[in-house]
Coordinates of C-alpha atoms and ligand atoms in Angstrom, one line a residue:
M1 CA -55.8 91.7 88.5
A2 CA -56.6 88.1 87.7
I3 CA -58.8 86.7 84.9
L4 CA -61.2 83.9 85.9
V5 CA -61.6 81.1 83.3
C6 CA -64.7 79.1 83.9
G7 CA -64.4 75.7 82.2
G8 CA -60.7 76.3 81.9
A9 CA -59.9 72.5 81.7
G10 CA -62.0 72.0 78.7
Y11 CA -61.0 72.1 75.0
I12 CA -61.2 75.8 74.3
G13 CA -60.8 76.8 77.9
S14 CA -57.4 75.0 78.2
H15 CA -56.1 76.8 75.1
M16 CA -57.4 80.0 76.7
V17 CA -55.4 79.4 79.9
A18 CA -52.3 78.6 77.8
E19 CA -52.8 81.9 75.8
L20 CA -53.3 83.9 79.0
L21 CA -50.2 82.4 80.7
E22 CA -48.1 83.0 77.5
K23 CA -49.2 86.6 77.6
G24 CA -48.3 87.1 81.3
E25 CA -51.8 87.3 82.7
E26 CA -52.7 86.1 86.2
V27 CA -55.1 83.2 85.8
V28 CA -57.7 81.5 88.1
V29 CA -59.5 78.4 86.8
L30 CA -62.8 77.0 87.9
D31 CA -63.8 73.7 86.4
N32 CA -66.1 70.8 87.6
F33 CA -64.1 68.3 85.6
Q34 CA -67.2 66.7 84.2
K35 CA -65.6 67.0 80.8
G36 CA -62.4 68.8 81.6
H37 CA -59.0 67.2 82.0
H38 CA -56.4 68.0 84.7
D39 CA -53.6 67.4 82.2
A40 CA -55.0 70.1 79.9
L41 CA -54.1 72.8 82.4
M42 CA -50.8 74.5 81.7
G43 CA -51.0 76.5 84.9
G44 CA -53.1 79.0 86.8
K45 CA -54.7 78.7 90.3
L46 CA -57.2 75.9 90.2
Y47 CA -60.6 75.6 91.9
C48 CA -62.5 72.3 91.3
G49 CA -66.2 73.0 91.5
D50 CA -69.4 73.8 89.7
L51 CA -70.7 77.2 88.6
R52 CA -74.1 76.4 90.2
D53 CA -72.4 76.1 93.6
D54 CA -72.6 79.5 95.4
V55 CA -70.1 78.5 98.0
I56 CA -67.3 77.8 95.6
L57 CA -68.1 80.9 93.6
S58 CA -67.9 83.1 96.7
K59 CA -64.6 81.5 97.6
V60 CA -63.1 82.1 94.2
F61 CA -64.1 85.7 94.1
T62 CA -63.2 86.4 97.8
E63 CA -59.7 84.7 97.6
N64 CA -58.6 86.4 94.4
T65 CA -58.7 89.9 92.9
I66 CA -60.6 89.1 89.7
D67 CA -61.6 91.9 87.3
A68 CA -62.7 89.8 84.3
V69 CA -64.3 86.4 83.7
I70 CA -64.2 84.3 80.6
D71 CA -67.0 81.7 80.6
F72 CA -66.6 78.5 78.7
A73 CA -68.4 76.2 81.1
A74 CA -71.3 74.7 79.1
D75 CA -72.7 71.6 77.4
S76 CA -72.1 72.1 73.7
L77 CA -73.3 69.2 71.6
V78 CA -75.9 70.1 69.0
G79 CA -77.3 66.6 68.6
E80 CA -77.5 65.8 72.3
S81 CA -79.2 69.1 73.0
V82 CA -82.1 68.1 70.6
V83 CA -82.6 64.9 72.6
E84 CA -82.0 66.5 76.1
P85 CA -83.1 70.1 75.8
L86 CA -83.7 70.6 79.6
K87 CA -80.1 69.5 80.4
Y88 CA -79.0 72.4 78.1
F89 CA -81.3 75.0 79.5
E90 CA -80.6 74.0 83.1
N91 CA -76.8 73.8 82.8
N92 CA -76.0 76.5 80.2
I93 CA -78.4 79.1 81.4
G94 CA -78.3 78.2 85.2
S95 CA -74.5 78.2 85.4
T96 CA -74.1 81.6 83.8
V97 CA -76.9 83.2 85.8
N98 CA -75.2 82.0 89.0
L99 CA -71.9 83.3 87.8
L100 CA -73.5 86.7 87.0
K101 CA -75.0 86.8 90.4
A102 CA -71.6 86.3 92.0
M103 CA -70.1 88.9 89.7
R104 CA -72.8 91.4 90.7
D105 CA -72.2 90.7 94.4
H106 CA -68.4 90.9 94.1
K107 CA -68.5 93.9 91.7
V108 CA -66.7 92.2 88.9
K109 CA -67.5 94.2 85.8
Y110 CA -66.2 92.3 82.7
I111 CA -67.3 89.0 81.1
V112 CA -66.3 87.4 77.8
F113 CA -69.0 84.8 77.0
S114 CA -68.6 81.8 74.9
S115 CA -71.4 81.9 72.4
T116 CA -72.0 80.2 69.1
A117 CA -72.9 80.3 65.4
A118 CA -75.8 78.0 66.5
T119 CA -77.6 81.2 67.7
Y120 CA -78.3 82.0 64.0
G121 CA -80.1 78.8 63.0
E122 CA -80.6 78.4 59.3
P123 CA -79.1 81.7 58.0
D124 CA -80.6 83.9 55.3
N125 CA -77.3 85.3 54.2
I126 CA -73.8 83.9 53.9
P127 CA -71.4 85.1 55.3
I128 CA -73.4 85.7 58.5
L129 CA -73.3 89.1 60.1
E130 CA -73.9 89.7 63.8
S131 CA -76.9 91.8 62.8
D132 CA -78.6 88.9 61.0
K133 CA -81.7 87.2 62.5
T134 CA -81.2 84.7 65.3
F135 CA -83.5 81.8 65.1
P136 CA -81.7 78.7 66.6
T137 CA -82.6 75.3 65.2
N138 CA -81.4 73.4 68.3
P139 CA -81.6 73.9 72.1
Y140 CA -77.8 74.4 72.4
G141 CA -78.0 77.5 70.2
E142 CA -81.2 78.6 72.0
S143 CA -79.5 78.3 75.4
K144 CA -76.6 80.4 74.3
L145 CA -78.9 83.1 72.7
C146 CA -80.8 83.2 75.9
V147 CA -77.7 83.9 77.9
E148 CA -76.7 86.7 75.4
K149 CA -80.1 88.3 76.2
I150 CA -79.5 87.9 80.0
L151 CA -76.1 89.6 79.6
K152 CA -77.7 92.5 77.9
W153 CA -80.1 93.0 80.9
C154 CA -77.3 92.5 83.4
D155 CA -75.3 95.3 81.6
N156 CA -78.4 97.5 81.8
A157 CA -79.0 96.8 85.5
Y158 CA -75.6 96.2 87.1
G159 CA -73.2 97.7 84.5
I160 CA -71.5 94.3 83.8
K161 CA -69.9 94.8 80.4
Y162 CA -69.8 91.8 78.1
T163 CA -68.4 90.5 74.9
A164 CA -70.3 87.6 73.5
L165 CA -68.2 85.7 71.0
R166 CA -70.1 83.6 68.5
Y167 CA -67.7 80.9 67.4
F168 CA -68.1 78.9 64.3
N169 CA -66.4 75.5 64.3
A170 CA -63.5 75.4 66.9
A171 CA -60.8 73.0 65.7
G172 CA -57.1 72.3 65.8
A173 CA -54.7 72.0 68.8
H174 CA -52.0 74.1 70.4
V175 CA -48.9 74.3 68.2
S176 CA -46.8 72.7 71.0
S177 CA -49.0 69.6 70.7
K178 CA -49.2 69.5 74.5
I179 CA -52.9 70.2 74.6
G180 CA -55.7 69.4 72.2
E181 CA -59.2 68.1 71.7
D182 CA -60.4 65.2 73.8
H183 CA -64.2 64.8 74.2
R184 CA -65.7 61.6 75.7
P185 CA -67.4 60.4 73.7
E186 CA -66.0 62.3 70.7
S187 CA -68.6 63.7 68.4
H188 CA -66.8 66.4 66.5
L189 CA -65.9 66.0 62.9
I190 CA -62.1 66.5 62.7
P191 CA -61.1 64.4 65.8
I192 CA -63.4 61.6 64.6
I193 CA -61.8 61.7 61.1
L194 CA -58.4 61.6 62.8
Q195 CA -59.4 58.6 65.0
V196 CA -60.2 56.8 61.7
A197 CA -56.7 57.8 60.5
L198 CA -55.2 56.3 63.7
G199 CA -57.1 53.1 63.1
Q200 CA -59.3 53.6 66.2
R201 CA -62.5 53.7 64.1
E202 CA -63.2 51.9 60.9
K203 CA -64.8 54.9 59.0
I204 CA -66.2 58.3 59.3
M205 CA -70.0 58.6 58.9
I206 CA -71.0 61.7 56.8
F207 CA -74.3 63.0 58.3
G208 CA -76.3 63.8 55.3
D209 CA -75.5 64.2 51.6
D210 CA -78.7 65.9 50.5
Y211 CA -78.1 69.4 51.8
K212 CA -78.3 72.3 49.3
T213 CA -74.5 72.6 49.1
E214 CA -72.2 71.9 46.2
D215 CA -71.5 68.3 47.2
G216 CA -74.6 67.8 49.4
T217 CA -72.7 67.7 52.7
C218 CA -72.8 70.4 55.4
V219 CA -70.5 73.4 55.1
R220 CA -68.8 74.9 58.2
D221 CA -66.3 77.6 58.9
Y222 CA -63.4 76.0 60.9
V223 CA -61.4 78.3 63.2
H224 CA -58.3 77.4 65.1
V225 CA -58.7 77.1 68.9
T226 CA -55.7 79.3 69.6
D227 CA -57.1 82.0 67.3
L228 CA -60.3 81.8 69.4
A229 CA -58.3 82.2 72.5
S230 CA -56.4 85.2 71.2
A231 CA -59.8 86.9 70.4
H232 CA -60.9 86.4 74.0
L233 CA -57.8 88.1 75.4
L234 CA -58.3 91.0 73.0
A235 CA -61.9 91.2 74.2
V236 CA -60.8 91.3 77.9
K237 CA -58.3 94.1 77.1
R238 CA -61.0 96.0 75.2
L239 CA -63.4 95.8 78.1
R240 CA -60.6 96.8 80.5
R241 CA -60.2 100.0 78.4
G242 CA -63.8 100.8 79.3
E243 CA -65.4 100.0 75.9
D244 CA -69.0 99.0 75.5
S245 CA -70.7 95.5 75.4
I246 CA -70.6 93.9 72.0
T247 CA -71.3 90.6 70.2
C248 CA -68.8 89.3 67.5
N249 CA -68.5 86.3 65.2
L250 CA -65.3 84.4 65.2
G251 CA -64.6 82.4 62.0
N252 CA -62.3 82.4 59.0
G253 CA -64.9 83.4 56.5
K254 CA -64.4 80.3 54.4
G255 CA -66.6 77.3 54.3
F256 CA -65.6 73.7 53.9
S257 CA -68.0 70.8 53.3
V258 CA -67.7 67.6 55.4
A259 CA -66.5 65.8 52.3
Q260 CA -63.8 68.5 51.7
V261 CA -62.6 68.2 55.3
I262 CA -62.3 64.5 54.9
E263 CA -60.3 65.0 51.7
A264 CA -58.1 67.6 53.3
T265 CA -57.4 65.3 56.2
R266 CA -56.4 62.5 53.8
K267 CA -53.9 64.8 52.3
V268 CA -52.5 66.0 55.6
T269 CA -52.2 62.5 57.1
G270 CA -51.3 60.7 53.9
I271 CA -53.9 58.0 55.0
N272 CA -56.8 56.9 52.9
I273 CA -59.6 57.5 55.4
K274 CA -62.8 55.5 54.8
A275 CA -66.1 57.5 54.7
E276 CA -69.7 56.4 54.5
M277 CA -72.9 58.3 54.0
A278 CA -75.4 58.3 56.9
P279 CA -78.7 60.1 57.6
R280 CA -78.7 63.8 58.6
R281 CA -78.1 64.7 62.2
A282 CA -81.0 66.5 63.8
G283 CA -80.5 70.3 64.2
D284 CA -77.7 70.8 61.7
P285 CA -78.1 73.8 59.4
A286 CA -76.7 73.3 55.8
V287 CA -74.2 76.1 55.7
L288 CA -72.6 78.3 58.5
I289 CA -69.9 80.7 57.4
A290 CA -69.0 83.8 59.5
S291 CA -68.2 87.3 58.6
S292 CA -65.6 88.2 61.2
D293 CA -65.0 91.8 59.9
K294 CA -66.4 93.1 63.2
A295 CA -64.0 91.1 65.3
K296 CA -61.2 92.2 63.1
E297 CA -62.2 95.9 63.2
V298 CA -63.4 96.2 66.8
L299 CA -61.1 93.8 68.6
G300 CA -58.1 94.0 66.2
W301 CA -58.3 90.2 65.8
E302 CA -56.1 88.6 63.2
P303 CA -56.3 84.8 63.0
K304 CA -52.8 83.2 62.8
Y305 CA -53.8 79.7 61.9
A306 CA -56.4 80.4 59.3
S307 CA -55.8 77.6 56.7
L308 CA -57.8 74.4 57.0
E309 CA -54.6 72.4 56.4
T310 CA -52.8 74.1 59.4
I311 CA -55.9 73.5 61.6
I312 CA -55.9 69.8 60.6
E313 CA -52.2 69.5 60.9
T314 CA -52.1 70.8 64.5
A315 CA -54.9 68.5 65.4
W316 CA -53.2 65.6 63.8
N317 CA -49.9 66.3 65.7
W318 CA -51.9 66.3 69.0
H319 CA -53.8 63.1 68.2
K320 CA -50.7 61.2 67.0
G321 CA -48.9 62.2 70.2
H322 CA -51.9 61.4 72.4
P323 CA -53.8 58.5 70.7
Q324 CA -55.7 57.9 73.9
G325 CA -56.2 61.7 74.6
Y326 CA -55.5 62.8 78.1
I327 CA -54.9 59.6 80.1
K328 CA -57.1 59.7 83.2
Ligands
UDP1 N1 -70.3 65.5 61.1 C1 -70.4 64.3 60.3 N2 -69.9 63.2 60.9 C2 -69.5 63.1 62.2 C3 -69.4 64.3 63.0 C4 -69.9 65.5 62.4 O1 -70.8 64.3 59.2 O2 -69.1 62.0 62.7 C5 -70.8 66.8 60.5 C6 -71.9 67.5 61.2 O3 -73.1 67.0 60.8 C7 -71.6 68.9 60.9 C8 -70.1 69.0 60.7 O4 -69.7 67.7 60.5 O5 -72.2 69.2 59.7 C9 -69.4 69.6 61.9 O6 -69.9 68.9 63.1 P1 -69.3 69.1 64.5 O7 -70.0 68.1 65.4 O8 -67.8 68.9 64.4 O9 -69.5 70.6 64.9 P2 -70.9 71.4 65.0 O10 -71.1 72.0 63.6 O11 -72.0 70.5 65.5 O12 -70.5 72.5 66.0

């Protein structure tokens, strides 16, 4: 039985494909290459196409014996989603609805869905539990929360079992340094800091220093991309054992401020990275830190690359070896 990875050529998707291949799984990838990279794929049977295209979906499910789907295909930029909400609702909800229709028609029963800490919005409690209130402060989080609700109703109606994984801040790169993070344009904190270290940018702009945190900058829970991938495989295996639908956080349970991440990156790289204060970015909550006790208990998940230094070091190794990212 094969696992279909939608968005498998993207940042997290490509690390997922690597993890599945390393663990001997049969992999089928569907990616529209709007943001994905051919060189990010370590293997698997590739289909180029969009989740909103019924013809390609039908071909993928007819030509392969797929029992589980892992869905990463989405737009995922908080700031952009505030400016272009309809793009997020159309793509993030529309794509997964289409995928679910194809799964229903082809009797595929398991899906692991890429959700986000942004479903919580401004949290009341830290660390955040899965049972805490969900009140997104940006359309990206809203679109993912909406899909989580859709999944619940599809389980109810069609018996499609799901695991929704709410990631905190995905970061780092594969330990082989063969694959890593390459968004165009780049907007994520750690790759941008590393671009400054490489001399490709003059400075890192810190978005807001007046948050209610120790040093005034936003606090996030950074989690290694390979650890995220391992959680997805555990989730597939759990669904294959016939277990019920669940939602789990994935983070390391430790928060680091933007200023602390910059300082840690200076230490890892040995380079004095220039930073400057800038206004807040719309839609950013002050603090997001996960409780991942549920993932550990229910999935048996144990992050292997939990320290911030290791996360930054693997990212640095990738960026040093691929200063222009994946060459098109
Ligand atoms: N951030 C920043 N400067 C940048 C990029 C990001 O200060 O150039 C901050 C951002 O406001 C957030 C944190 O870094 O508080 C992590 O942002 P990122 O975009 O990496 O991930 P997100 O939290 O949006 O998923």
